[in-house]
CSV table of C-alpha atoms and ligand atoms in Angstrom, one decimal:
chain,number,residue,atom,x,y,z
A,37,MET,CA,-0.1,0.2,0.2
A,38,SER,CA,1.7,3.5,-0.7
A,39,ASP,CA,2.3,6.0,2.1
A,40,HIS,CA,-0.7,8.0,0.6
A,41,SER,CA,-3.5,5.4,0.6
A,42,VAL,CA,-2.8,4.6,4.2
A,43,ILE,CA,-2.6,8.4,4.9
A,44,GLU,CA,-6.0,8.6,3.3
A,45,ARG,CA,-7.4,5.3,4.8
A,46,PHE,CA,-7.0,7.3,8.3
A,47,ARG,CA,-8.7,10.3,7.1
A,48,ASN,CA,-11.6,8.4,5.8
A,49,ALA,CA,-12.0,6.6,9.4
A,50,GLY,CA,-11.8,9.7,11.2
A,51,GLN,CA,-8.6,9.0,12.4
A,52,GLY,CA,-6.4,11.9,10.6
A,53,GLN,CA,-5.4,13.0,13.2
A,54,VAL,CA,-2.7,10.2,13.4
A,55,PHE,CA,-0.9,12.6,10.8
A,56,ALA,CA,-1.3,15.8,12.7
A,57,TYR,CA,2.4,16.1,12.2
A,58,PHE,CA,3.6,13.7,9.5
A,59,ASP,CA,5.3,16.8,7.4
A,60,LYS,CA,6.9,18.1,10.1
A,61,LEU,CA,8.8,14.6,10.5
A,62,SER,CA,12.5,13.4,9.6
A,63,ALA,CA,12.4,11.0,6.4
A,64,GLU,CA,12.8,8.1,9.1
A,65,GLY,CA,10.1,9.8,11.4
A,66,GLN,CA,7.6,8.7,8.8
A,67,LYS,CA,8.8,6.2,7.7
A,68,ALA,CA,8.8,4.6,11.1
A,69,LEU,CA,5.0,6.6,11.6
A,70,LEU,CA,3.4,4.9,8.7
A,71,ALA,CA,4.8,1.4,9.2
A,72,GLN,CA,3.5,1.4,12.6
A,73,ALA,CA,-0.4,2.9,11.1
A,74,ALA,CA,-0.1,0.0,8.3
A,75,GLU,CA,0.2,-2.3,11.4
A,76,ILE,CA,-3.6,-1.0,12.5
A,77,ASP,CA,-7.0,-2.6,11.7
A,78,LEU,CA,-9.0,0.2,11.3
A,79,ALA,CA,-11.6,-1.5,10.7
A,80,GLU,CA,-11.4,-3.4,14.1
A,81,ILE,CA,-11.2,0.2,15.7
A,82,GLU,CA,-14.4,1.5,14.3
A,83,ARG,CA,-16.6,-1.7,15.8
A,84,LEU,CA,-14.5,-1.2,19.1
A,85,ASN,CA,-15.1,2.2,19.4
A,86,ARG,CA,-18.6,1.8,19.0
A,87,THR,CA,-19.3,-1.4,20.5
A,88,LEU,CA,-16.9,-0.7,23.8
A,89,VAL,CA,-15.9,3.2,24.1
A,90,ALA,CA,-19.4,4.6,22.7
A,91,ALA,CA,-21.5,2.6,25.1
A,92,GLY,CA,-19.2,3.7,27.9
A,93,ALA,CA,-17.5,1.7,31.1
A,94,ALA,CA,-20.7,0.1,31.9
A,95,THR,CA,-20.7,-2.2,29.2
A,96,GLY,CA,-22.4,-4.5,31.0
A,97,VAL,CA,-21.9,-8.4,30.5
A,98,ASN,CA,-24.6,-11.0,29.7
A,99,LEU,CA,-25.4,-13.0,32.9
A,100,GLU,CA,-28.5,-15.0,31.8
A,101,GLY,CA,-28.7,-18.4,32.6
A,102,LEU,CA,-25.1,-18.6,34.4
A,103,ALA,CA,-24.5,-21.5,36.3
A,104,PRO,CA,-21.3,-23.0,38.4
A,105,ALA,CA,-19.4,-24.8,35.9
A,106,PRO,CA,-18.7,-28.4,37.0
A,107,TYR,CA,-15.4,-30.0,37.3
A,108,GLU,CA,-12.7,-32.7,38.2
A,109,ARG,CA,-12.6,-32.7,41.7
A,110,ARG,CA,-9.1,-34.1,43.7
A,111,PRO,CA,-9.0,-37.5,45.1
A,112,GLU,CA,-9.0,-35.8,48.5
A,113,ASN,CA,-11.7,-34.1,47.8
A,114,GLY,CA,-14.5,-36.8,46.8
A,115,GLY,CA,-12.8,-37.4,43.2
A,116,ASP,CA,-11.9,-40.5,41.5
A,117,ALA,CA,-8.7,-42.0,42.4
A,118,ALA,CA,-8.7,-44.2,39.5
A,119,ARG,CA,-9.9,-42.0,36.9
A,120,TRP,CA,-7.0,-39.3,38.3
A,121,ALA,CA,-4.5,-42.1,38.2
A,122,ALA,CA,-5.6,-43.1,34.4
A,123,ALA,CA,-5.0,-39.1,33.2
A,124,LYS,CA,-1.3,-39.4,35.3
A,125,GLN,CA,-0.5,-42.2,33.3
A,126,ALA,CA,-1.9,-40.9,29.6
A,127,GLY,CA,-0.5,-37.7,29.9
A,128,GLU,CA,3.2,-39.5,30.9
A,129,ALA,CA,2.3,-41.2,27.3
A,130,ALA,CA,1.7,-38.2,25.5
A,131,LEU,CA,5.3,-36.6,27.0
A,132,ARG,CA,7.1,-39.7,26.3
A,133,ALA,CA,5.9,-39.7,22.8
A,134,GLY,CA,6.9,-35.4,22.6
A,135,ARG,CA,3.4,-34.6,21.9
A,136,VAL,CA,3.7,-31.4,24.3
A,137,ALA,CA,5.2,-28.0,24.7
A,138,ALA,CA,5.6,-25.3,27.0
A,139,PHE,CA,4.2,-21.8,26.2
A,140,THR,CA,5.0,-18.9,28.1
A,141,VAL,CA,2.6,-15.6,27.8
A,142,ALA,CA,5.3,-13.0,29.0
A,143,GLY,CA,4.3,-9.7,27.1
A,144,GLY,CA,2.6,-8.3,29.8
A,145,GLN,CA,3.8,-5.0,31.2
A,146,GLY,CA,4.0,-5.7,34.8
A,147,THR,CA,2.8,-1.9,36.0
A,148,ARG,CA,1.9,-3.7,39.3
A,149,LEU,CA,5.5,-4.9,40.3
A,150,GLY,CA,7.7,-1.7,39.4
A,151,TYR,CA,10.6,-3.8,38.0
A,152,ASP,CA,12.3,-2.0,35.1
A,153,GLY,CA,12.8,-5.2,32.5
A,154,PRO,CA,10.9,-7.9,31.4
A,155,LYS,CA,9.2,-9.7,34.3
A,156,GLY,CA,10.6,-13.1,33.5
A,157,THR,CA,14.0,-12.2,34.4
A,158,PHE,CA,12.5,-11.0,38.3
A,159,ALA,CA,14.7,-13.2,40.8
A,160,VAL,CA,12.5,-15.0,43.1
A,161,THR,CA,13.7,-18.2,44.4
A,162,PRO,CA,14.8,-17.7,48.4
A,163,LEU,CA,18.1,-19.2,48.7
A,164,LYS,CA,19.8,-18.8,44.9
A,165,GLN,CA,17.1,-16.0,43.8
A,166,LYS,CA,17.0,-17.4,40.4
A,167,PRO,CA,14.9,-15.8,37.9
A,168,LEU,CA,11.8,-17.0,36.5
A,169,PHE,CA,12.5,-17.7,33.7
A,170,GLN,CA,15.3,-20.1,35.0
A,171,VAL,CA,12.5,-21.7,37.5
A,172,PHE,CA,10.5,-22.3,33.8
A,173,ALA,CA,13.3,-23.9,31.9
A,174,GLU,CA,14.7,-25.8,35.1
A,175,LYS,CA,11.4,-27.4,35.4
A,176,ILE,CA,11.0,-28.0,31.4
A,177,LEU,CA,14.6,-29.2,31.1
A,178,ALA,CA,13.8,-31.9,34.1
A,179,ALA,CA,10.8,-32.7,32.7
A,180,GLY,CA,12.2,-33.7,29.2
A,181,LYS,CA,14.7,-35.9,30.8
A,182,ARG,CA,12.7,-37.6,33.1
A,183,TYR,CA,10.2,-38.5,30.1
A,184,GLY,CA,13.5,-39.0,27.9
A,185,LYS,CA,11.9,-36.3,25.1
A,186,PRO,CA,13.4,-33.3,25.3
A,187,LEU,CA,10.4,-30.1,25.2
A,188,HIS,CA,10.1,-27.2,23.4
A,189,TRP,CA,9.4,-24.2,24.6
A,190,PHE,CA,7.6,-21.4,23.0
A,191,ILE,CA,7.6,-17.3,25.1
A,192,MET,CA,5.8,-15.4,23.9
A,193,THR,CA,7.2,-11.4,24.6
A,194,SER,CA,6.1,-8.0,23.5
A,195,HIS,CA,7.6,-5.8,20.7
A,196,ALA,CA,8.9,-3.3,24.2
A,197,ASN,CA,10.5,-6.5,26.1
A,198,HIS,CA,11.0,-9.2,22.8
A,199,GLU,CA,15.5,-8.0,22.9
A,200,ALA,CA,15.7,-7.5,26.3
A,201,THR,CA,14.3,-11.5,26.7
A,202,GLU,CA,16.2,-13.0,23.8
A,203,ALA,CA,19.2,-11.4,25.3
A,204,PHE,CA,19.0,-12.9,28.7
A,205,PHE,CA,18.4,-15.9,27.5
A,206,ALA,CA,21.6,-15.7,25.4
A,207,GLU,CA,23.2,-14.5,28.0
A,208,HIS,CA,22.3,-17.6,30.3
A,209,LYS,CA,22.9,-19.9,27.9
A,210,TYR,CA,19.4,-21.1,27.7
A,211,PHE,CA,19.9,-22.0,31.1
A,212,GLY,CA,21.4,-25.5,29.8
A,213,LEU,CA,18.3,-26.3,27.6
A,214,ASP,CA,19.3,-27.0,23.7
A,215,ARG,CA,18.7,-23.3,21.9
A,216,GLY,CA,17.0,-25.2,19.1
A,217,HIS,CA,14.4,-26.2,21.4
A,218,VAL,CA,13.8,-22.5,22.9
A,219,HIS,CA,11.0,-20.4,20.3
A,220,PHE,CA,10.6,-16.1,20.7
A,221,PHE,CA,7.9,-14.6,19.3
A,222,ARG,CA,6.3,-11.1,20.0
A,223,GLN,CA,2.7,-10.8,20.4
A,224,GLY,CA,0.4,-8.4,18.7
A,225,ARG,CA,0.0,-4.5,19.5
A,226,MET,CA,-3.6,-2.2,19.7
A,227,PRO,CA,-3.4,1.4,19.2
A,228,ALA,CA,-5.1,3.0,23.0
A,229,VAL,CA,-8.0,5.5,21.6
A,230,GLY,CA,-9.3,8.8,23.6
A,231,PHE,CA,-12.6,8.6,25.4
A,232,ASP,CA,-13.8,10.1,21.8
A,233,GLY,CA,-12.5,6.9,20.1
A,234,LYS,CA,-9.6,9.0,18.2
A,235,ILE,CA,-6.3,6.7,17.9
A,236,LEU,CA,-3.3,8.5,20.3
A,237,LEU,CA,0.2,9.1,19.7
A,238,GLU,CA,3.0,9.0,22.1
A,239,ALA,CA,5.4,11.0,20.0
A,240,LYS,CA,4.8,12.9,16.7
A,241,ASP,CA,6.5,9.9,14.6
A,242,ALA,CA,4.5,7.0,17.2
A,243,LEU,CA,1.5,5.7,17.8
A,244,ALA,CA,0.5,4.8,21.6
A,245,LEU,CA,0.2,1.1,21.3
A,246,SER,CA,0.4,-1.5,24.1
A,247,PRO,CA,0.4,-5.7,24.0
A,248,ASP,CA,-3.0,-6.8,22.9
A,249,GLY,CA,-3.7,-9.3,26.0
A,250,HIS,CA,-2.6,-12.3,27.0
A,251,GLY,CA,-5.7,-13.9,24.1
A,252,GLY,CA,-3.1,-12.2,21.3
A,253,SER,CA,-1.2,-15.0,22.1
A,254,LEU,CA,-3.7,-17.2,20.2
A,255,ARG,CA,-2.8,-14.9,16.9
A,256,ALA,CA,0.8,-14.9,17.8
A,257,LEU,CA,1.0,-18.3,18.0
A,258,GLU,CA,-0.7,-18.8,14.6
A,259,ARG,CA,1.5,-15.7,12.8
A,260,SER,CA,4.9,-16.6,14.3
A,261,GLY,CA,4.3,-20.2,12.7
A,262,ALA,CA,5.2,-21.4,16.2
A,263,LEU,CA,1.9,-23.5,15.3
A,264,ASP,CA,4.0,-24.8,12.0
A,265,LEU,CA,6.8,-25.8,13.7
A,266,MET,CA,5.1,-27.9,16.3
A,267,GLN,CA,3.0,-29.5,14.0
A,268,ARG,CA,6.2,-30.6,11.9
A,269,GLU,CA,7.5,-31.6,15.6
A,270,GLY,CA,4.5,-33.7,16.2
A,271,VAL,CA,3.1,-31.0,19.3
A,272,ASP,CA,-0.4,-31.0,19.3
A,273,ILE,CA,-0.8,-30.3,23.4
A,274,ILE,CA,0.1,-26.7,24.8
A,275,SER,CA,1.0,-25.9,28.2
A,276,TYR,CA,0.1,-22.9,28.7
A,277,PHE,CA,1.1,-20.6,31.6
A,278,GLN,CA,2.1,-17.1,32.7
A,279,VAL,CA,5.4,-15.9,33.6
A,280,ASP,CA,4.7,-14.4,36.6
A,281,ASN,CA,4.0,-17.9,39.0
A,282,PRO,CA,6.8,-19.9,39.5
A,283,LEU,CA,5.1,-22.5,41.8
A,284,VAL,CA,3.5,-23.4,38.3
A,285,ARG,CA,3.1,-27.2,37.7
A,286,CYS,CA,4.0,-26.5,33.8
A,287,ILE,CA,4.7,-30.4,33.3
A,288,ASP,CA,1.9,-31.9,34.9
A,289,PRO,CA,0.9,-35.4,33.6
A,290,ALA,CA,-2.2,-35.3,35.0
A,291,PHE,CA,-3.3,-32.3,33.9
A,292,PHE,CA,-3.4,-33.5,30.4
A,293,GLY,CA,-4.1,-37.0,30.4
A,294,TRP,CA,-7.5,-35.2,31.5
A,295,HIS,CA,-7.0,-33.2,28.7
A,296,VAL,CA,-6.1,-36.1,25.8
A,297,LEU,CA,-8.3,-38.8,27.8
A,298,GLY,CA,-11.2,-36.0,27.4
A,299,LYS,CA,-11.1,-35.2,24.0
A,300,SER,CA,-11.0,-31.7,25.2
A,301,GLU,CA,-9.7,-28.5,23.1
A,302,MET,CA,-8.8,-26.7,26.4
A,303,THR,CA,-8.5,-28.1,29.9
A,304,SER,CA,-7.8,-25.9,32.5
A,305,LYS,CA,-7.0,-26.0,35.9
A,306,MET,CA,-9.4,-24.3,39.4
A,307,VAL,CA,-8.6,-23.9,42.6
A,308,PRO,CA,-11.3,-23.6,45.3
A,309,LYS,CA,-11.9,-19.7,45.8
A,310,ALA,CA,-9.5,-18.7,49.0
A,311,TYR,CA,-12.7,-16.5,50.2
A,312,ALA,CA,-16.1,-15.6,48.3
A,313,GLU,CA,-14.8,-12.3,47.4
A,314,GLU,CA,-11.8,-13.5,46.3
A,315,LYS,CA,-10.5,-11.4,43.0
A,316,VAL,CA,-10.1,-14.3,40.5
A,317,GLY,CA,-12.2,-15.5,37.3
A,318,HIS,CA,-15.1,-17.9,38.1
A,319,PHE,CA,-15.5,-21.1,35.6
A,320,CYS,CA,-18.9,-21.0,34.5
A,321,THR,CA,-21.1,-22.3,32.8
A,322,GLN,CA,-24.1,-20.4,30.1
A,323,GLY,CA,-25.9,-22.1,27.1
A,324,GLY,CA,-24.4,-25.3,27.2
A,325,ARG,CA,-20.8,-23.5,27.0
A,326,THR,CA,-18.1,-23.4,29.7
A,327,VAL,CA,-17.2,-19.3,30.5
A,328,VAL,CA,-14.9,-17.7,32.9
A,329,VAL,CA,-16.9,-14.7,34.4
A,330,GLU,CA,-14.5,-12.2,35.8
A,331,TYR,CA,-15.0,-10.9,39.6
A,332,SER,CA,-16.0,-7.4,38.5
A,333,ASP,CA,-18.5,-8.7,36.5
A,334,LEU,CA,-19.8,-11.2,39.0
A,335,PRO,CA,-22.4,-9.2,41.3
A,336,MET,CA,-21.3,-10.0,45.1
A,337,ALA,CA,-24.6,-11.6,45.8
A,338,GLN,CA,-23.3,-14.5,43.7
A,339,GLN,CA,-20.2,-14.5,44.8
A,340,ARG,CA,-21.2,-15.4,47.8
A,341,GLU,CA,-24.2,-17.7,47.3
A,342,THR,CA,-23.9,-21.5,48.9
A,343,ASP,CA,-25.1,-24.2,48.4
A,344,ALA,CA,-26.8,-26.8,51.2
A,345,THR,CA,-23.9,-27.3,52.8
A,346,GLY,CA,-22.5,-24.2,52.7
A,347,ALA,CA,-19.9,-24.5,50.3
A,348,LEU,CA,-19.4,-21.6,48.0
A,349,ARG,CA,-21.8,-22.6,45.2
A,350,TYR,CA,-19.1,-20.8,42.6
A,351,LEU,CA,-16.4,-22.3,44.4
A,352,ALA,CA,-13.9,-22.5,41.2
A,353,GLY,CA,-11.5,-19.8,40.9
A,354,SER,CA,-9.3,-19.5,37.9
A,355,ILE,CA,-5.5,-19.4,38.1
A,356,ALA,CA,-4.7,-19.3,34.6
A,357,ILE,CA,-3.3,-22.2,33.7
A,358,HIS,CA,-4.6,-23.5,30.9
A,359,VAL,CA,-4.0,-26.5,28.2
A,360,LEU,CA,-4.8,-25.5,24.7
A,361,ASP,CA,-5.1,-27.8,21.8
A,362,ARG,CA,-2.6,-26.8,18.5
A,363,GLU,CA,-5.8,-27.2,15.9
A,364,PHE,CA,-7.8,-25.7,18.4
A,365,VAL,CA,-5.7,-22.2,18.5
A,366,ARG,CA,-4.8,-22.5,14.7
A,367,ARG,CA,-9.0,-22.2,14.2
A,368,MET,CA,-9.3,-19.6,16.9
A,369,ALA,CA,-6.4,-17.8,15.3
A,370,LYS,CA,-7.9,-17.7,12.0
A,371,GLY,CA,-11.3,-16.9,12.9
A,372,GLY,CA,-14.3,-16.3,11.0
A,373,GLU,CA,-18.0,-16.5,11.8
A,374,GLY,CA,-18.5,-15.9,15.5
A,375,VAL,CA,-15.4,-17.5,16.2
A,376,ALA,CA,-13.0,-14.6,17.7
A,377,LEU,CA,-12.0,-13.2,21.2
A,378,PRO,CA,-13.4,-10.9,22.2
A,379,PHE,CA,-11.8,-7.7,23.4
A,380,HIS,CA,-11.8,-5.8,26.6
A,381,ARG,CA,-11.9,-2.4,27.2
A,382,ALA,CA,-9.2,-1.3,30.0
A,383,ASP,CA,-9.3,2.3,31.0
A,384,LYS,CA,-6.1,3.5,31.6
A,385,LYS,CA,-3.6,6.7,32.1
A,386,ILE,CA,-2.0,6.8,29.1
A,387,PRO,CA,0.7,9.5,28.1
A,388,ALA,CA,-0.2,11.5,25.0
A,389,LEU,CA,0.2,14.0,22.8
A,390,ASP,CA,-2.3,16.9,23.0
A,391,ALA,CA,-3.8,19.2,20.7
A,392,ALA,CA,-0.2,20.9,21.2
A,393,GLY,CA,1.3,18.6,20.4
A,394,ASN,CA,3.2,18.1,24.0
A,395,LEU,CA,3.4,15.1,25.8
A,396,VAL,CA,1.4,14.9,28.6
A,397,LYS,CA,0.9,12.5,31.5
A,398,PRO,CA,-2.1,12.3,32.5
A,399,GLU,CA,-3.3,11.8,36.5
A,400,LYS,CA,-6.1,9.9,35.7
A,401,ALA,CA,-7.8,8.1,32.9
A,402,ASN,CA,-7.7,9.7,29.3
A,403,GLY,CA,-8.4,6.9,27.3
A,404,VAL,CA,-9.1,3.2,26.7
A,405,LYS,CA,-6.8,0.1,25.6
A,406,PHE,CA,-8.2,-2.9,23.9
A,407,GLU,CA,-6.9,-6.8,25.5
A,408,MET,CA,-8.2,-10.0,24.9
A,409,PHE,CA,-8.0,-12.8,27.4
A,410,VAL,CA,-6.7,-16.1,26.9
A,411,PHE,CA,-10.3,-17.5,29.0
A,412,ASP,CA,-12.4,-16.3,26.4
A,413,ALA,CA,-11.4,-18.8,24.1
A,414,LEU,CA,-13.1,-21.7,26.5
A,415,PRO,CA,-16.9,-21.3,24.8
A,416,PHE,CA,-15.1,-21.9,21.4
A,417,ALA,CA,-13.6,-24.9,22.9
A,418,ARG,CA,-14.9,-28.5,22.2
A,419,ASN,CA,-15.3,-31.2,24.9
A,420,PRO,CA,-13.5,-28.4,27.9
A,421,VAL,CA,-12.5,-29.8,30.8
A,422,VAL,CA,-12.0,-28.1,34.4
A,423,ILE,CA,-9.8,-29.5,36.9
A,424,GLU,CA,-8.9,-29.4,40.4
A,425,THR,CA,-5.6,-28.3,41.7
A,426,ARG,CA,-4.4,-27.7,44.9
A,427,ARG,CA,-3.4,-24.2,45.1
A,428,ALA,CA,-0.2,-24.8,46.9
A,429,ASP,CA,1.2,-26.2,44.4
A,430,ASP,CA,0.5,-24.9,41.2
A,431,PHE,CA,-0.6,-20.8,41.7
A,432,SER,CA,1.8,-18.1,43.9
A,433,PRO,CA,1.7,-15.3,41.0
A,434,VAL,CA,4.5,-12.0,41.5
A,435,LYS,CA,2.3,-9.3,40.9
A,436,ASN,CA,2.4,-6.7,43.3
A,437,ALA,CA,5.9,-4.9,44.6
A,438,THR,CA,4.5,-5.8,48.4
A,439,GLY,CA,1.3,-7.0,50.3
A,440,LEU,CA,-0.5,-10.0,48.7
A,441,ASP,CA,0.6,-11.7,45.5
A,442,SER,CA,4.5,-9.9,46.1
A,443,PRO,CA,7.6,-11.6,45.8
A,444,GLN,CA,7.0,-12.1,49.9
A,445,THR,CA,4.1,-14.5,49.5
A,446,CYS,CA,5.6,-15.9,47.1
A,447,ARG,CA,8.9,-16.5,48.6
A,448,ASP,CA,7.4,-18.0,51.8
A,449,ASP,CA,5.1,-20.3,48.9
A,450,GLN,CA,8.5,-22.1,47.7
A,451,LEU,CA,9.6,-22.5,50.9
A,452,ARG,CA,6.4,-24.3,52.6
A,453,GLN,CA,6.5,-26.9,48.9
A,454,TYR,CA,10.1,-27.6,49.6
A,455,VAL,CA,8.8,-28.1,52.9
A,456,ARG,CA,5.8,-30.9,51.8
A,457,TRP,CA,7.8,-32.2,49.5
A,458,LEU,CA,10.5,-33.0,52.6
A,459,ARG,CA,8.0,-34.1,54.8
A,460,ALA,CA,6.2,-36.5,52.8
A,461,GLN,CA,9.8,-38.1,52.3
A,462,GLY,CA,9.8,-38.6,56.6
A,463,VAL,CA,12.0,-35.8,56.7
A,464,ALA,CA,11.7,-33.6,60.1
A,465,VAL,CA,11.6,-30.0,59.5
A,466,GLU,CA,10.7,-27.3,61.6
A,467,THR,CA,8.9,-24.9,60.6
A,468,ASP,CA,6.3,-22.4,62.2
A,469,ALA,CA,2.4,-22.9,62.1
A,470,THR,CA,1.7,-21.8,58.4
A,471,GLY,CA,4.4,-24.5,58.0
A,472,LEU,CA,7.4,-22.1,57.0
A,473,PRO,CA,10.6,-22.7,57.7
A,474,LYS,CA,12.7,-20.0,60.0
A,475,GLU,CA,15.3,-20.0,57.1
A,476,ALA,CA,15.7,-20.3,53.4
A,477,MET,CA,16.3,-23.5,51.7
A,478,GLU,CA,16.1,-23.9,48.4
A,479,VAL,CA,15.2,-27.0,45.7
A,480,SER,CA,16.5,-27.0,42.7
A,481,PRO,CA,13.7,-27.8,39.1
A,482,LEU,CA,16.6,-30.4,38.2
A,483,PHE,CA,16.8,-32.3,42.0
A,484,GLY,CA,12.9,-32.2,41.9
A,485,TYR,CA,10.2,-30.1,39.8
A,486,ASP,CA,6.9,-32.0,41.5
A,487,GLU,CA,6.0,-34.5,44.4
A,488,ASP,CA,6.9,-37.0,42.8
A,489,SER,CA,10.4,-36.0,41.0
A,490,PHE,CA,11.5,-34.8,44.3
A,491,ALA,CA,10.7,-38.3,46.0
A,492,ASP,CA,12.6,-40.2,43.3
A,493,ALA,CA,15.9,-37.8,43.5
A,494,TRP,CA,15.2,-38.0,47.8
A,495,ALA,CA,15.5,-42.2,47.4
A,496,LYS,CA,18.7,-41.7,45.7
A,497,LEU,CA,20.1,-39.3,47.7
A,498,SER,CA,23.0,-40.5,49.6
A,499,PRO,CA,23.9,-39.3,52.5
A,500,LYS,CA,21.1,-37.7,53.2
A,501,PRO,CA,21.0,-34.5,54.7
A,502,GLN,CA,19.5,-32.6,57.5
A,503,ALA,CA,17.0,-30.1,56.2
A,504,THR,CA,18.9,-27.2,58.3
A,505,ALA,CA,19.1,-23.8,56.6
A,506,GLY,CA,20.7,-23.1,53.6
A,507,LEU,CA,19.8,-26.8,52.3
A,508,TYR,CA,20.1,-26.3,48.3
A,509,LEU,CA,19.1,-29.9,46.6
A,510,SER,CA,20.2,-29.3,43.5
B,1822,LIG,P1,-0.8,-9.3,33.6
B,1822,LIG,O1,-3.1,-9.7,34.2
B,1822,LIG,O2,-0.5,-9.6,35.6
B,1822,LIG,O3,-0.9,-8.1,32.8
B,1822,LIG,O4,-0.5,-10.4,33.3
B,1822,LIG,P2,1.0,-7.6,33.8
B,1822,LIG,O5,1.0,-6.8,32.1
B,1822,LIG,O6,1.2,-8.9,33.3
B,1822,LIG,O7,1.1,-6.4,34.6
B,1822,LIG,P3,0.4,-5.6,35.3
B,1822,LIG,O8,-1.2,-5.4,35.8
B,1822,LIG,O9,0.5,-4.3,34.5
B,1822,LIG,O10,1.0,-5.5,37.1
B,1822,LIG,C1,-0.4,-11.9,33.2
B,1822,LIG,C2,0.2,-12.8,32.9
B,1822,LIG,O11,0.1,-12.3,30.9
B,1822,LIG,C3,0.9,-12.1,30.4
B,1822,LIG,C4,1.8,-11.1,31.5
B,1822,LIG,O12,3.2,-11.1,30.7
B,1822,LIG,C5,1.7,-12.6,32.4
B,1822,LIG,O13,2.3,-13.7,32.1
B,1822,LIG,N1,0.5,-10.9,29.5
B,1822,LIG,C6,-0.3,-9.5,29.9
B,1822,LIG,C7,0.7,-10.8,28.1
B,1822,LIG,O14,1.4,-11.7,28.0
B,1822,LIG,N2,0.4,-9.9,27.4
B,1822,LIG,C8,0.1,-8.8,27.5
B,1822,LIG,O15,-0.9,-8.1,26.6
B,1822,LIG,C9,-0.8,-8.7,28.7
C-alpha cells in the first residue's frame, strides 16, 4: 500500500489526527509512523469504538442462565482416584511421545510490580535468587530428561521486551536448554484511543501502542509460525502458563492426561476460592458452554452464594493455567464467522500528545486500551475440561511489589512447598504454624520439580542431608 493511501485510509476513518505532524517529521520518522499505521486494522478499531468506547465504561456482561461449571475434583475431595491415575498415565505417555510443548506468555507490562526489565528476569527463589525464566527452564529441562523427550518451549514477548528477553537467555546460555528448543515471538499490539475514539499518539512519529492482552497469544502463535513448527515436531498439546507464577507445575502429566482422555480442546485448572470475594475469574457454564466470568462482572450476591452444605456455589477460581489443543488455537487464530476472542476495554492513564503536540502524563484515565483474554477461548472449545488443583502446588504469582501476591508471599509459598516435599519423605523440618521454615532453603527443579520427581531424587540421595538453613538440593 502506498504511503498516500495509508494516510487516506486514516482520514476516511476519521483518524487523520495520527498524521497531524507528518509533514514536519524526518524521513525516518515518517517511515516509522507509516509502518505502525499499516499494522492497524481500522475496521476493528471502528467496531471497538462503537461497541466498547461509545457504549461507556459500564458495558454490562450478560449473566443470563449462568451456573457454576462442573469440574473434576481431586481424590481427597471426593474425586475418582482411578480416573486421576489413568489421567496421569495418559499424560506421561503424551510426554514420552513428545506431544507436549511449554508456552509462557511474557508480554505483559508488569506495571504493578514496578520492576524495570522483562518480568521473567525478576529474581524469585528464596536462596539462589533465580529469575522466573530460570525456574521454568529448569522444570522443562528436568521433565524432558524424565520422559526421555526434550520439550520445546515457546515464549511470547512484547515489542517492548523482546530484545531484552532474547539477550537474557543468550547471556545465560538458555539455562542449559537446547537453543533449538527455545522459541521467542512477539505478540500483537493495539492502539489506545481517547474517550472520543481517536487513536492517541505517544510521539509525533509514534502511535500509543500496547500489547493486545494474553488472549493475543492465540493469534501470535499462528502468525509467528509456532503452530506450524509444533505440527512438524508432532506437538499437539500446548501447556499455557504465565510468566509471574514460579509455582506452576508447567509439566503436569495428570493435567495433560485429563485433556487427552477428555478429547478436550482446552483444559483448565481451578482452585477453590479462598474466600467469597477473592478477586479471581469464576468458571461457569452458560447456554451449554464453559465461560470464565471475572469477579468484577459477577454480582457480589452470587460471589457469596452458598449451597445446601454451606460451601460457596461459585467456588471454582481460575488461575490462568490451561492446556490448549494446537488445532484449536489455529481455528481461533484464523477466526471466521463468530469465532474470535472479544476485546475488553480497560480505562488507563495513557501518556499522549495533546492538541499542541506536547506529551502529557495524565493523572487520571484519559483513554482506553483494548485487550483480549485467553480464557475467552473456552466457550469455543470442544469438550472443555476443568480440573481441580491445590493452590499450594500450582499458584503463587508475583503481581505486586508488596502485600498480596508479592515477591515475599511467593518466596514463602516456595519454601512451604519444599517443606511439604521433604516431610512427605519423612524428613523432620522445623517450621511455624503456617509450614514456613525459619531459614531459607531451596530445591532446584533440576533435583525435583514436583512431588514425584522430588521423591525419586530423594530416594537416590545418599547420604541424606539434614533439612537445615541453607540447604540447597540440586
Ligand atoms: P497480568 O494481567 O498480570 O498483566 O498478566 P501484566 O501486564 O503482566 O501486569 P500489570 O497488570 O501491568 O501489573 C498476566 C500474564 O499475562 C501476560 C503477562 O506477561 C503475564 O504472564 N500478558 C499480559 C501478556 O503476555 N500480554 C499481555 O498483553 C498482557
